[in-house]
GROMACS .gro file of C-alpha atoms in nm:
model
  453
    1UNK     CA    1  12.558  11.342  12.014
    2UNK     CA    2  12.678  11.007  11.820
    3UNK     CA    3  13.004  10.962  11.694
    4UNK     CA    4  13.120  11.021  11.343
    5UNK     CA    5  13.052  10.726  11.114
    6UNK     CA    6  13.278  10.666  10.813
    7UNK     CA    7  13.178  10.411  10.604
    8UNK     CA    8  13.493  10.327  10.416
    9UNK     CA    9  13.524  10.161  10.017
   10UNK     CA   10  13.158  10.103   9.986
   11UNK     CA   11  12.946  10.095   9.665
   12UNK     CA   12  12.755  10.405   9.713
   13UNK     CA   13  12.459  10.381   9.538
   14UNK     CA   14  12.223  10.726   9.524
   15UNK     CA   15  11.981  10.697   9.217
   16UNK     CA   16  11.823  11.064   9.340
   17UNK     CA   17  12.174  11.209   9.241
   18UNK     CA   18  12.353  10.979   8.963
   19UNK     CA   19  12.580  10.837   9.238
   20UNK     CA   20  12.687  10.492   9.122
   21UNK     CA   21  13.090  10.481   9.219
   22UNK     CA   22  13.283  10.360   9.494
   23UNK     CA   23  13.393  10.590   9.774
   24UNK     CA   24  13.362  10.693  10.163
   25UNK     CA   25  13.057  10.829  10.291
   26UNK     CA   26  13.120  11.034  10.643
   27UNK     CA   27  12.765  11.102  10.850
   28UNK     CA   28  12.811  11.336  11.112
   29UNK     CA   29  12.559  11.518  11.355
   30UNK     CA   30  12.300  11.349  11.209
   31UNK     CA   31  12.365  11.428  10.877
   32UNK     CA   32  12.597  11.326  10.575
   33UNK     CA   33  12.874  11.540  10.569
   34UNK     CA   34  13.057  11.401  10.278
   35UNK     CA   35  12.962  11.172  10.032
   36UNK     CA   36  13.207  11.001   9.756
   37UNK     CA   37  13.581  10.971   9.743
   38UNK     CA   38  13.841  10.904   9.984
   39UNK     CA   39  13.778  11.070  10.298
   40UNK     CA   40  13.978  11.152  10.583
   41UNK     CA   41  13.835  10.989  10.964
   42UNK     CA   42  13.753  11.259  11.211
   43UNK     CA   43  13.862  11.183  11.536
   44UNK     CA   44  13.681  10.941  11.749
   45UNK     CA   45  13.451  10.827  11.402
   46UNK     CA   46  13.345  10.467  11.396
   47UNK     CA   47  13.510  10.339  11.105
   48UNK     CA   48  13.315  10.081  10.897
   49UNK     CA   49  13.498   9.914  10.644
   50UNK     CA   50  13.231   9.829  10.343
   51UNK     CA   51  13.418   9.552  10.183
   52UNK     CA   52  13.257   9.547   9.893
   53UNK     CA   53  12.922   9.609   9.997
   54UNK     CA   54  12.676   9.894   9.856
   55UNK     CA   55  12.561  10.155  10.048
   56UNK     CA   56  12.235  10.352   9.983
   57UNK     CA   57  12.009  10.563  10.136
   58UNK     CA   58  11.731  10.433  10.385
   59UNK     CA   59  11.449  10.273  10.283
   60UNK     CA   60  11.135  10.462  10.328
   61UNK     CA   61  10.781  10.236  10.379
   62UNK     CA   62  10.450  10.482  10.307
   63UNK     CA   63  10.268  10.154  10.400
   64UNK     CA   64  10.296  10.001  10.766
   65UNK     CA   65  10.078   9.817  10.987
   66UNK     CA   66  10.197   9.871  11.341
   67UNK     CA   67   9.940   9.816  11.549
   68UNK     CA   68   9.988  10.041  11.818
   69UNK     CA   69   9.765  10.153  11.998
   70UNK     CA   70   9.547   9.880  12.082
   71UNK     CA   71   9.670   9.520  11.941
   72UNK     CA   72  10.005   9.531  12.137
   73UNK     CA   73   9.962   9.177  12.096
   74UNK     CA   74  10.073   9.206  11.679
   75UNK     CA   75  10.302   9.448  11.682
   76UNK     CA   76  10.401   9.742  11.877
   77UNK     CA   77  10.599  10.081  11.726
   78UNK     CA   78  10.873   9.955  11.901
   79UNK     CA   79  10.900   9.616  11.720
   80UNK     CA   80  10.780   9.749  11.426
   81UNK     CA   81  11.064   9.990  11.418
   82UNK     CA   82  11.316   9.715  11.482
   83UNK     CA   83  11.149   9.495  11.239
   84UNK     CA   84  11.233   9.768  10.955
   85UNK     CA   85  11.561   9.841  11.084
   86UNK     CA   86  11.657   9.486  11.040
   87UNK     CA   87  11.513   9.516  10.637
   88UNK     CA   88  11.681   9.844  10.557
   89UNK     CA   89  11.350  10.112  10.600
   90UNK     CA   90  11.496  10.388  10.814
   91UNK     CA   91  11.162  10.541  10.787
   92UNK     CA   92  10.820  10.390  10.840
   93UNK     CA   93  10.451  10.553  10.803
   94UNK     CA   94  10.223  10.379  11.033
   95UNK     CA   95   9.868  10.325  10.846
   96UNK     CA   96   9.579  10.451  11.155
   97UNK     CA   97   9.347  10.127  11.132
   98UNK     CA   98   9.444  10.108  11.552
   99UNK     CA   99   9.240  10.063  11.809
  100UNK     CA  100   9.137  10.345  11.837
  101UNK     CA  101   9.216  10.488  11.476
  102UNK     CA  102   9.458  10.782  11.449
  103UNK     CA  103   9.176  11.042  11.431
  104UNK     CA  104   9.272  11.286  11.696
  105UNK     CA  105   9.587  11.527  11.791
  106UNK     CA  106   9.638  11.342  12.092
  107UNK     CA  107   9.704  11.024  11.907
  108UNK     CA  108   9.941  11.194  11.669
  109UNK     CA  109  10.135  11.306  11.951
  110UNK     CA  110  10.111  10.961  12.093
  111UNK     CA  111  10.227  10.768  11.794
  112UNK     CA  112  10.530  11.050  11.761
  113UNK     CA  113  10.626  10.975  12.141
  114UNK     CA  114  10.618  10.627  12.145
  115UNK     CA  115  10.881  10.675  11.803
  116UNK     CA  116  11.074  10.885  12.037
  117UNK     CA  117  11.152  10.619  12.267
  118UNK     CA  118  11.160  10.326  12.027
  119UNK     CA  119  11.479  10.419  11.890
  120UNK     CA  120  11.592  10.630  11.612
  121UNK     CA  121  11.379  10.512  11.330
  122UNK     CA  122  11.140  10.750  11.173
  123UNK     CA  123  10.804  10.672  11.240
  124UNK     CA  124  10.567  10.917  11.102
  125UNK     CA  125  10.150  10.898  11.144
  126UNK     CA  126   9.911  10.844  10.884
  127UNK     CA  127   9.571  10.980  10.968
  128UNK     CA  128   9.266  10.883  10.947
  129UNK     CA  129   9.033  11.026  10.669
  130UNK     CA  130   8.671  11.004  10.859
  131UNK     CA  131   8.665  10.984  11.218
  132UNK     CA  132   8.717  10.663  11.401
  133UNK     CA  133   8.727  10.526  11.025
  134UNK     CA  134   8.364  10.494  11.037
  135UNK     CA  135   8.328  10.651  10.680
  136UNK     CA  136   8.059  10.849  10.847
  137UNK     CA  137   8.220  11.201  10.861
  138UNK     CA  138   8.573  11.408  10.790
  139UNK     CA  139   8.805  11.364  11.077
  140UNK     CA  140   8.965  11.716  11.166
  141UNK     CA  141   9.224  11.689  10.891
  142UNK     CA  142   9.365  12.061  10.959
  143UNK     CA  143   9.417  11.971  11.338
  144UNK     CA  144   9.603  11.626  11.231
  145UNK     CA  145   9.804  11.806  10.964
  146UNK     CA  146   9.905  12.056  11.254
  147UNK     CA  147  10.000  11.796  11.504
  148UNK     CA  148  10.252  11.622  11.251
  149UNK     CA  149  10.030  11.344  11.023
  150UNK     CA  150  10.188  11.295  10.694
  151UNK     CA  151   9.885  11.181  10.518
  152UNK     CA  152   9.568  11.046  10.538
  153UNK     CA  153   9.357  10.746  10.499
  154UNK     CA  154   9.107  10.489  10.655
  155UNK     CA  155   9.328  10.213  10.522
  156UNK     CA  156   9.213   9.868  10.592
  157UNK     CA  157   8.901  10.000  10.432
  158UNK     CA  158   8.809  10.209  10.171
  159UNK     CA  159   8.762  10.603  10.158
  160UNK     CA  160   8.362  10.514  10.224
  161UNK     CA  161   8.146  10.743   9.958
  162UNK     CA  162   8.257  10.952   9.671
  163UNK     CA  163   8.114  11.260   9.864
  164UNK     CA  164   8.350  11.179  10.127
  165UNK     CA  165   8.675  11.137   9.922
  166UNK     CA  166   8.607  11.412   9.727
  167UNK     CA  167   8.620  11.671  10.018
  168UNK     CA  168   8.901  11.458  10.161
  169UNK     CA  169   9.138  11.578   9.844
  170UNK     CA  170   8.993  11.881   9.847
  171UNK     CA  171   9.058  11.952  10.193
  172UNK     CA  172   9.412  11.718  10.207
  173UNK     CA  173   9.533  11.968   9.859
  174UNK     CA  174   9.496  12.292  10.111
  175UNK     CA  175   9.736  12.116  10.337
  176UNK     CA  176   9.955  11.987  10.086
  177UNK     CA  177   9.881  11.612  10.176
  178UNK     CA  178   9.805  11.300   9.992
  179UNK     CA  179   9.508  11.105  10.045
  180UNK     CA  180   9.594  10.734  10.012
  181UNK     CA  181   9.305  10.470   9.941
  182UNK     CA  182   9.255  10.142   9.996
  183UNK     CA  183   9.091  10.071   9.721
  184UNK     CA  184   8.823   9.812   9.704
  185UNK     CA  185   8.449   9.815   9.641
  186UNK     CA  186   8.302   9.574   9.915
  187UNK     CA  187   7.960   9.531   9.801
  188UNK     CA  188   8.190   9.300   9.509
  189UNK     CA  189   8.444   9.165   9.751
  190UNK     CA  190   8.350   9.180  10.133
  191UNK     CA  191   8.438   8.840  10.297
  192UNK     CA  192   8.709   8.732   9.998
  193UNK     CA  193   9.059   8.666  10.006
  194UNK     CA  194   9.170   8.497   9.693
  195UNK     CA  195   9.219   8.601   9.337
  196UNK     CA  196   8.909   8.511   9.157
  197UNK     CA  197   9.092   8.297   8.890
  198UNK     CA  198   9.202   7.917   8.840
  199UNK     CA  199   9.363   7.888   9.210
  200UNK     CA  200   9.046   8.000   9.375
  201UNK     CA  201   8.854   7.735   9.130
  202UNK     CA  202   9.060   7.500   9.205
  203UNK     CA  203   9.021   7.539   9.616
  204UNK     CA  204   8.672   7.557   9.573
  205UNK     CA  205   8.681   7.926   9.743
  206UNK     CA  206   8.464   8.245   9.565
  207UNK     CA  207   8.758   8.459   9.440
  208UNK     CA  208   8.774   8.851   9.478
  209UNK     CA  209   8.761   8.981   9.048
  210UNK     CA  210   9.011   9.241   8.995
  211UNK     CA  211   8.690   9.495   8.913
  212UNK     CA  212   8.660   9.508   9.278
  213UNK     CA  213   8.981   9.722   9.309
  214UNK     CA  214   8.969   9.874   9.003
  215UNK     CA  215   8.639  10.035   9.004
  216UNK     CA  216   8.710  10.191   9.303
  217UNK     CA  217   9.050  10.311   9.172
  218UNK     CA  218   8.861  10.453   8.834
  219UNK     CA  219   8.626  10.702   9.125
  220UNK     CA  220   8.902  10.800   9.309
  221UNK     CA  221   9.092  10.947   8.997
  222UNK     CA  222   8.770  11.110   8.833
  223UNK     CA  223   8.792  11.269   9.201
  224UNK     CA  224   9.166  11.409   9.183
  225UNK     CA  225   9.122  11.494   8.853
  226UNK     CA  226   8.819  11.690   8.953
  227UNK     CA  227   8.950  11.817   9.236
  228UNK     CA  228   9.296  11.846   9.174
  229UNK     CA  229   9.442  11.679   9.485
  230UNK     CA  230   9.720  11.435   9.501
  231UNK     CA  231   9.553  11.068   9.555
  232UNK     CA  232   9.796  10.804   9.654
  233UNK     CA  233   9.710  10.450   9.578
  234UNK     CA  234   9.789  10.192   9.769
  235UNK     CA  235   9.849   9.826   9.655
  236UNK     CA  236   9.777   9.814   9.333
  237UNK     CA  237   9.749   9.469   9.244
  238UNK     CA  238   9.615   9.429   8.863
  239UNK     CA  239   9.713   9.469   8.525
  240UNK     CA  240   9.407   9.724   8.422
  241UNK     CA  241   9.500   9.878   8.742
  242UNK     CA  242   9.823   9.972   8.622
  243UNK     CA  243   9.698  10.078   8.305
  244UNK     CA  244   9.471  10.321   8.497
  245UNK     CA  245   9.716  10.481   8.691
  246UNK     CA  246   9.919  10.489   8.367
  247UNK     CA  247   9.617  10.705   8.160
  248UNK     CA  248   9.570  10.930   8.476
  249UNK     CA  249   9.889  11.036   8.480
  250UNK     CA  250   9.893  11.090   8.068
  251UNK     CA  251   9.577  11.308   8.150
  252UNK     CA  252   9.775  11.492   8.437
  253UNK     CA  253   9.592  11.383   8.714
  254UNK     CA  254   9.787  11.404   9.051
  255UNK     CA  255   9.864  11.092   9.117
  256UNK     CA  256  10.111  10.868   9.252
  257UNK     CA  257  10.078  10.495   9.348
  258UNK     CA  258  10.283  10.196   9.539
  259UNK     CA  259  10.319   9.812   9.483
  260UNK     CA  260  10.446   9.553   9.729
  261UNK     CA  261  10.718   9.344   9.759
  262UNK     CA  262  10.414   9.028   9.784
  263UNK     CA  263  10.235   9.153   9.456
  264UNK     CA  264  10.558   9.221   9.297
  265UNK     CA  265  10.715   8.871   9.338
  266UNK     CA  266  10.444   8.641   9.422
  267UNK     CA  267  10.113   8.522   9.294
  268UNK     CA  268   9.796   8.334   9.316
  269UNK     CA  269   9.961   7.981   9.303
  270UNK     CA  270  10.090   8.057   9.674
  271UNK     CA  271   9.762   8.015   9.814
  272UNK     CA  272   9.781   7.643   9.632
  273UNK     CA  273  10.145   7.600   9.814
  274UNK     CA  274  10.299   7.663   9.496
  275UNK     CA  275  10.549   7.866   9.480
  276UNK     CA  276  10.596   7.952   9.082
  277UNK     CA  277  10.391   7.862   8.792
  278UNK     CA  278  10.138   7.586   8.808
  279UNK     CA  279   9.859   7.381   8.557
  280UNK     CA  280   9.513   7.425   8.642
  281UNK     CA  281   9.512   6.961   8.752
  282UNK     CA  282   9.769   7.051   9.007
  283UNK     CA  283   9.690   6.834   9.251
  284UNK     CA  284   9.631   7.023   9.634
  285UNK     CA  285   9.942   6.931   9.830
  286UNK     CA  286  10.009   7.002  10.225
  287UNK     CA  287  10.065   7.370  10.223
  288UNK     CA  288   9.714   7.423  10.009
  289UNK     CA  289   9.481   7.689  10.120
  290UNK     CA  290   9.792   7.882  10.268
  291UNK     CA  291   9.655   8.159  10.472
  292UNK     CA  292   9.975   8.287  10.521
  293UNK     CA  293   9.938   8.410  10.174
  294UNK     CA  294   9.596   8.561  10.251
  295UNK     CA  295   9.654   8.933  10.155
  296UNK     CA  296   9.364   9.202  10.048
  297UNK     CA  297   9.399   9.294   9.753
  298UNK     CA  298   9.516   8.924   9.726
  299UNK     CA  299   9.780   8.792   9.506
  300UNK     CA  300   9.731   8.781   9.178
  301UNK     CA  301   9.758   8.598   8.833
  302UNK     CA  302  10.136   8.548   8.698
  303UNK     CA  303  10.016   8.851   8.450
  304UNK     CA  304   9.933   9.062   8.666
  305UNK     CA  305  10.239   9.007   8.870
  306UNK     CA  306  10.467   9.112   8.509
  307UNK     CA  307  10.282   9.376   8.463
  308UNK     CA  308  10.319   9.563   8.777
  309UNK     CA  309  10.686   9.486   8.761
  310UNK     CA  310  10.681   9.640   8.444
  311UNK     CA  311  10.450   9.973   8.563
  312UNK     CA  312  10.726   9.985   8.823
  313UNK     CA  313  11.013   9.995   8.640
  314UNK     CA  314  10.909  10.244   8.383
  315UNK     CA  315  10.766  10.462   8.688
  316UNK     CA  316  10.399  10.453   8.631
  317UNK     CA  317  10.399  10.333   8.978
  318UNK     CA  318  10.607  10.524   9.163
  319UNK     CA  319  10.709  10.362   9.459
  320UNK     CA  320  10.733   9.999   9.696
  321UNK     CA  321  10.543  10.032  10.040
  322UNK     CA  322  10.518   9.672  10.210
  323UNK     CA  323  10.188   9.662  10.333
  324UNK     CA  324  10.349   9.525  10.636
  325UNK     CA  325  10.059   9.323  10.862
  326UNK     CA  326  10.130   9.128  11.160
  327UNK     CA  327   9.903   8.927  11.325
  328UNK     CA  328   9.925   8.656  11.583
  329UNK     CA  329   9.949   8.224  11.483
  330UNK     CA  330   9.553   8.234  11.594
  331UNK     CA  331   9.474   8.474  11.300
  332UNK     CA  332   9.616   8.220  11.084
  333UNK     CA  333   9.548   7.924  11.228
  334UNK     CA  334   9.187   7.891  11.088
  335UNK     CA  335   9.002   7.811  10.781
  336UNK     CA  336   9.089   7.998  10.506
  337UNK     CA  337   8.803   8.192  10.443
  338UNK     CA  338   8.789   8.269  10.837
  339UNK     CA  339   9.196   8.402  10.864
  340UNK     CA  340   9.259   8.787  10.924
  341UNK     CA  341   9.456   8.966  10.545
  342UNK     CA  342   9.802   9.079  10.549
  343UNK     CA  343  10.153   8.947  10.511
  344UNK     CA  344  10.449   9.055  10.785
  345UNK     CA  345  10.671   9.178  10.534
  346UNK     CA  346  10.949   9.443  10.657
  347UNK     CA  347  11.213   9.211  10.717
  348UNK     CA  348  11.199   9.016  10.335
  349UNK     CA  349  11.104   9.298  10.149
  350UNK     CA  350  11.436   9.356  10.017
  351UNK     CA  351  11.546   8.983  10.005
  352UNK     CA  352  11.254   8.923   9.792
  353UNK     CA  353  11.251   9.257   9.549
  354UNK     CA  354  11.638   9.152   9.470
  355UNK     CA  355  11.476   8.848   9.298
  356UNK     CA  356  11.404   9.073   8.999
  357UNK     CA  357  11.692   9.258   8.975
  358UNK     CA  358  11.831   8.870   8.990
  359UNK     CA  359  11.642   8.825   8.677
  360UNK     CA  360  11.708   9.120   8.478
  361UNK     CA  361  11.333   9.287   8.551
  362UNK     CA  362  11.522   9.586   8.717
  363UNK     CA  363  11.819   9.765   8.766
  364UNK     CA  364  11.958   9.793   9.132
  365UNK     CA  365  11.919  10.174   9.073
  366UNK     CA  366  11.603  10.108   8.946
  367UNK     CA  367  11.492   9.918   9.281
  368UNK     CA  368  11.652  10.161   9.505
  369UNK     CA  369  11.484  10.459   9.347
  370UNK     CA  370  11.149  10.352   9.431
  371UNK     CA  371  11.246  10.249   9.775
  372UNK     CA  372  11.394  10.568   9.907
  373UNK     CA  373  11.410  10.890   9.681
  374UNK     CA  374  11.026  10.818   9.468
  375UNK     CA  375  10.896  10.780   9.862
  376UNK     CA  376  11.015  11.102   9.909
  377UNK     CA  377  10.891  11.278   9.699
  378UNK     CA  378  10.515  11.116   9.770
  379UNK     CA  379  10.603  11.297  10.139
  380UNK     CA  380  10.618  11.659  10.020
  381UNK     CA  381  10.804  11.846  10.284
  382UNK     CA  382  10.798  11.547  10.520
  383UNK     CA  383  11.025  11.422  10.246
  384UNK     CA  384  11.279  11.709  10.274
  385UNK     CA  385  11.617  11.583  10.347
  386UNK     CA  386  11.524  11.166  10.289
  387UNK     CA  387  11.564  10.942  10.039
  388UNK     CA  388  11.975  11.066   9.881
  389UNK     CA  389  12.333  11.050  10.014
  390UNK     CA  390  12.350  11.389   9.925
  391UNK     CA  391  12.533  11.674  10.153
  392UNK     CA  392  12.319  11.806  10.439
  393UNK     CA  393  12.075  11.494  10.393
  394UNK     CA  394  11.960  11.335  10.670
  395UNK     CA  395  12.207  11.008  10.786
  396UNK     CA  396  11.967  10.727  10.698
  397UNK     CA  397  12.171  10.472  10.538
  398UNK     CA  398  12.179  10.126  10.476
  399UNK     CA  399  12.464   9.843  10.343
  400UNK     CA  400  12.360   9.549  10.192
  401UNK     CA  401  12.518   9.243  10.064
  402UNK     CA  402  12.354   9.189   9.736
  403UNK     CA  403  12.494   8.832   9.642
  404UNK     CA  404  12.448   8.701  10.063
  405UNK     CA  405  12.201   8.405  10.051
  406UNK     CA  406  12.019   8.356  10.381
  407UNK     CA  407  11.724   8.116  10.481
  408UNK     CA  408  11.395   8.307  10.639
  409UNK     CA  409  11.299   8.215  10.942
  410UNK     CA  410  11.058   8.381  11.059
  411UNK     CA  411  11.026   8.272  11.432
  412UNK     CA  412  11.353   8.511  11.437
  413UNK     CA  413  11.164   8.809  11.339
  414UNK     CA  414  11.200   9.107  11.576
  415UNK     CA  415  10.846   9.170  11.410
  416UNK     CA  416  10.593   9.016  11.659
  417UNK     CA  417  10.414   8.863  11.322
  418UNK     CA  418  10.588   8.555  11.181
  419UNK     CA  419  10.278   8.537  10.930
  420UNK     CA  420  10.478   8.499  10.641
  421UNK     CA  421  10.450   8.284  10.301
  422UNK     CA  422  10.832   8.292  10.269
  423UNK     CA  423  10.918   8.106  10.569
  424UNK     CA  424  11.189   7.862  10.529
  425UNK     CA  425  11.233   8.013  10.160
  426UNK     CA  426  11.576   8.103  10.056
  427UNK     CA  427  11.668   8.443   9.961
  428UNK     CA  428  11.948   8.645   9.808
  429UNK     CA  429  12.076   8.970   9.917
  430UNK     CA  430  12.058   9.079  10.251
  431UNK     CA  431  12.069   9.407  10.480
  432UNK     CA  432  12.398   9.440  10.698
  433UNK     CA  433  12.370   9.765  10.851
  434UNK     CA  434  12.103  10.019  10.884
  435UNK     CA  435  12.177  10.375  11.032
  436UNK     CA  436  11.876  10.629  11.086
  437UNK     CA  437  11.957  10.969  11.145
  438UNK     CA  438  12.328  10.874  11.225
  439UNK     CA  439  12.260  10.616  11.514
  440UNK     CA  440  12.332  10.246  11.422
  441UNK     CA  441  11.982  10.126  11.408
  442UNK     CA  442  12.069   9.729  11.283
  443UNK     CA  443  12.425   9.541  11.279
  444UNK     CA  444  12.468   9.242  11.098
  445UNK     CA  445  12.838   9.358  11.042
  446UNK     CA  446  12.921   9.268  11.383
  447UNK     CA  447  13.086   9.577  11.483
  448UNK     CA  448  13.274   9.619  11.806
  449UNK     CA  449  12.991   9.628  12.129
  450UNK     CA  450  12.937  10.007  12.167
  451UNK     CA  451  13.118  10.125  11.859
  452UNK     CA  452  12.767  10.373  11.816
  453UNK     CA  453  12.842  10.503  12.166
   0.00000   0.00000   0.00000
């Protein structure tokens, strides 16, 4: 058993439950045991003392990349797990694109142990939808639901045929899971990793059109709505995306969908080495053709970007998931149109997403929401108990310092990837502490050496 943790004149911050005030918040056993107030210490509790900073419940990621099993050499669930301690998630959903994919009990259980021993954030499997991701045939989704998957998908690629996705939902509704979908019609986009727009024009590089995630969006909902399961979509990147999501949902389509920090903050003009709005004769400077920016679906156009800030705000996208997507220098370290897709993300997701609230695009409530309690409720009953400060909820909190500047450097990251756009960027507000189910998880507080003990 850990100690009693009192966190002590913190600005406790629970969107799920109205709680915007300043008070104590006591986890015990595991659990939060009092919430708001001036509370007394219980003997032996570790006493925290906020000093002004905001506590809130732990971030929850539906969207990880961790590797394990099989490229060890990008991340492992162990690093992973530190990674999003270190940015505030207190629970992570690892996508199944391993090698091999999360198709089978046995690699459930796997995943699950290997959490176990990492430490005491959550790390809960994602299945896969088809069997070894092939998009050949269903993978036993009963047998995956059974052994503790959360969800399914063949992320990294698309849910193969409509025949396929449709039994998926069908299927993943008798279980009471989501199906989540990459979304992205390859015969239109196989091979591309840049926004086809001025940027790609400008590089000389064929650009990926935003109909090659959208299309594939538009099937999957004529799907849900046919079938009436709950698809989950992942990374949506576009304006008309948005707007899709947005008429689904008028129509009463079960649906729910995620951004990410990258698609929320940045845009196509990284690629250039621009980092804000540029003019179609900027000239290429040194950090042109930036593959650390390479992302599928890739960043978009500064419109897009407001838009899905927008969508997000007003809830038509429910939720932030990173994307998070290590890889090693020598993924990078090629010609563009050769480098692997993804961005490492967990440890600047927050950093980055404050840069709106900065600018008046969202409320901290707002931003919170859709990090913890709107990720809950995407979970179902794997969601019970995360995502509030409530009584009886599970002890996943994290304090952050939202004025705290800090530089990103990535060759710090307990992530193995450092393949990040933002390194040597500047960023304001930062994570301090992170707790998962009542064990200090991340201290930036500098608490006395076994205080957790």
């Amino acid at each position: 058993m850990t100690r009693p943790i009192l966190i002590r004149g913190a600005r406790l911050l629970d969107p799920a439950h109205g709680m915007n005030a300043t008070g104590d918040l006591l986890l015990r056993g595991g659990s939060v045991a009092a919430c708001g107030g001036s509370i007394a210490p219980p003997d032996g509790a570790l006493i925290v003392e906020a000093n002004g900073l905001t506590a809130a419940p732990g971030f929850i990621d539906l969207h990880a990349h961790l590797r394990e099993p099989g490229r060890e050499d990008k991340e492992t669930i162990a690093t992973g797990a530190a990674a999003g301690a270190r940015g505030g998630f207190t629970t992570l959903c690892c996508m199944p694109n391993t090698e091999p994919a999360i198709d089978s009990a046995a690699l459930v259980d796997f995943i699950k142990q290997q959490a176990r021993e990492a430490g005491p954030v959550r790390v809960l499997p994602i299945a896969c939808v088809t069997r070894r991701r092939a998009g050949e045939e269903l993978a036993e989704m009963e047998e995956l639901a059974s052994a503790g998957a959360v969800a399914f998908s063949d992320d990294g690629a698309p849910v193969a045929t409509g025949h396929l996705m449709r039994m998926a939902l069908t299927y993943a509704k008798q279980l009471g899971l989501p199906v989540i979908d990459h979304c992205e019609d390859y015969d239109i986009t196989r091979g591309l990793g840049i926004h086809e727009g001025w940027v790609a024009s400008r590089l000389g590089l064929a650009g990926y059109p935003s109909a090659g995630e959208e299309s594939l969006l538009a099937r999957d909902i004529a799907l849900a709505e046919m079938t009436g399961g709950h698809f989950h979509a992942a990374h949506v990147s576009t304006q008309r995306g948005a707007e899709l999501v947005r008429q689904a949902k008028a129509r009463g389509v079960r649906i729910t969908a995620e951004a990410t920090p990258h698609h929320l903050t940045m845009s196509e003009e990284w690629v250039l080495g621009v980092h804000g709005a540029a003019e179609p004769a900027q000239p290429l400077v040194p950090g042109s053709y930036d593959t650390r920016a390479k992302v599928s679906p890739p960043l978009r156009s500064l419109s897009d970007r407001a838009a899905l800030v927008e969508a997000l705000r007003e809830g038509v996208i429910d939720c932030v998931a990173t994307d998070h997507a290590p890889h090693t220098f020598a993924d990078k370290a090629v010609p563009f149109d050769e480098a692997a897709v993804g961005l490492t993300v967990l440890e600047t997701a927050f950093g980055s997403l404050m840069g709106l609230v900065r600018d008046g695009a969202l409320t901290l409530p707002v931003l919170v929401e859709r990090l913890t309690a709107a990720s809950a409720r995407i979970l179902g009953a794997a969601g019970d108990g995360l995502g509030a400060l409530r009584e009886g909820a599970s002890a996943d909190v994290v304090l952050f310092d939202e004025a705290e500047e800090w530089l990103v450097d990535a060759s710090g990251f307990a992530s193995k990837g450092k393949n990040t756009p933002l390194d040597g960027e500047r960023l304001q507000g930062r994570v301090k502490l992170t707790i998962a189910r009542g064990e200090i998880a991340y201290d930036d507080i500098g608490l006395p050496e076994g205080a957790a003990a």
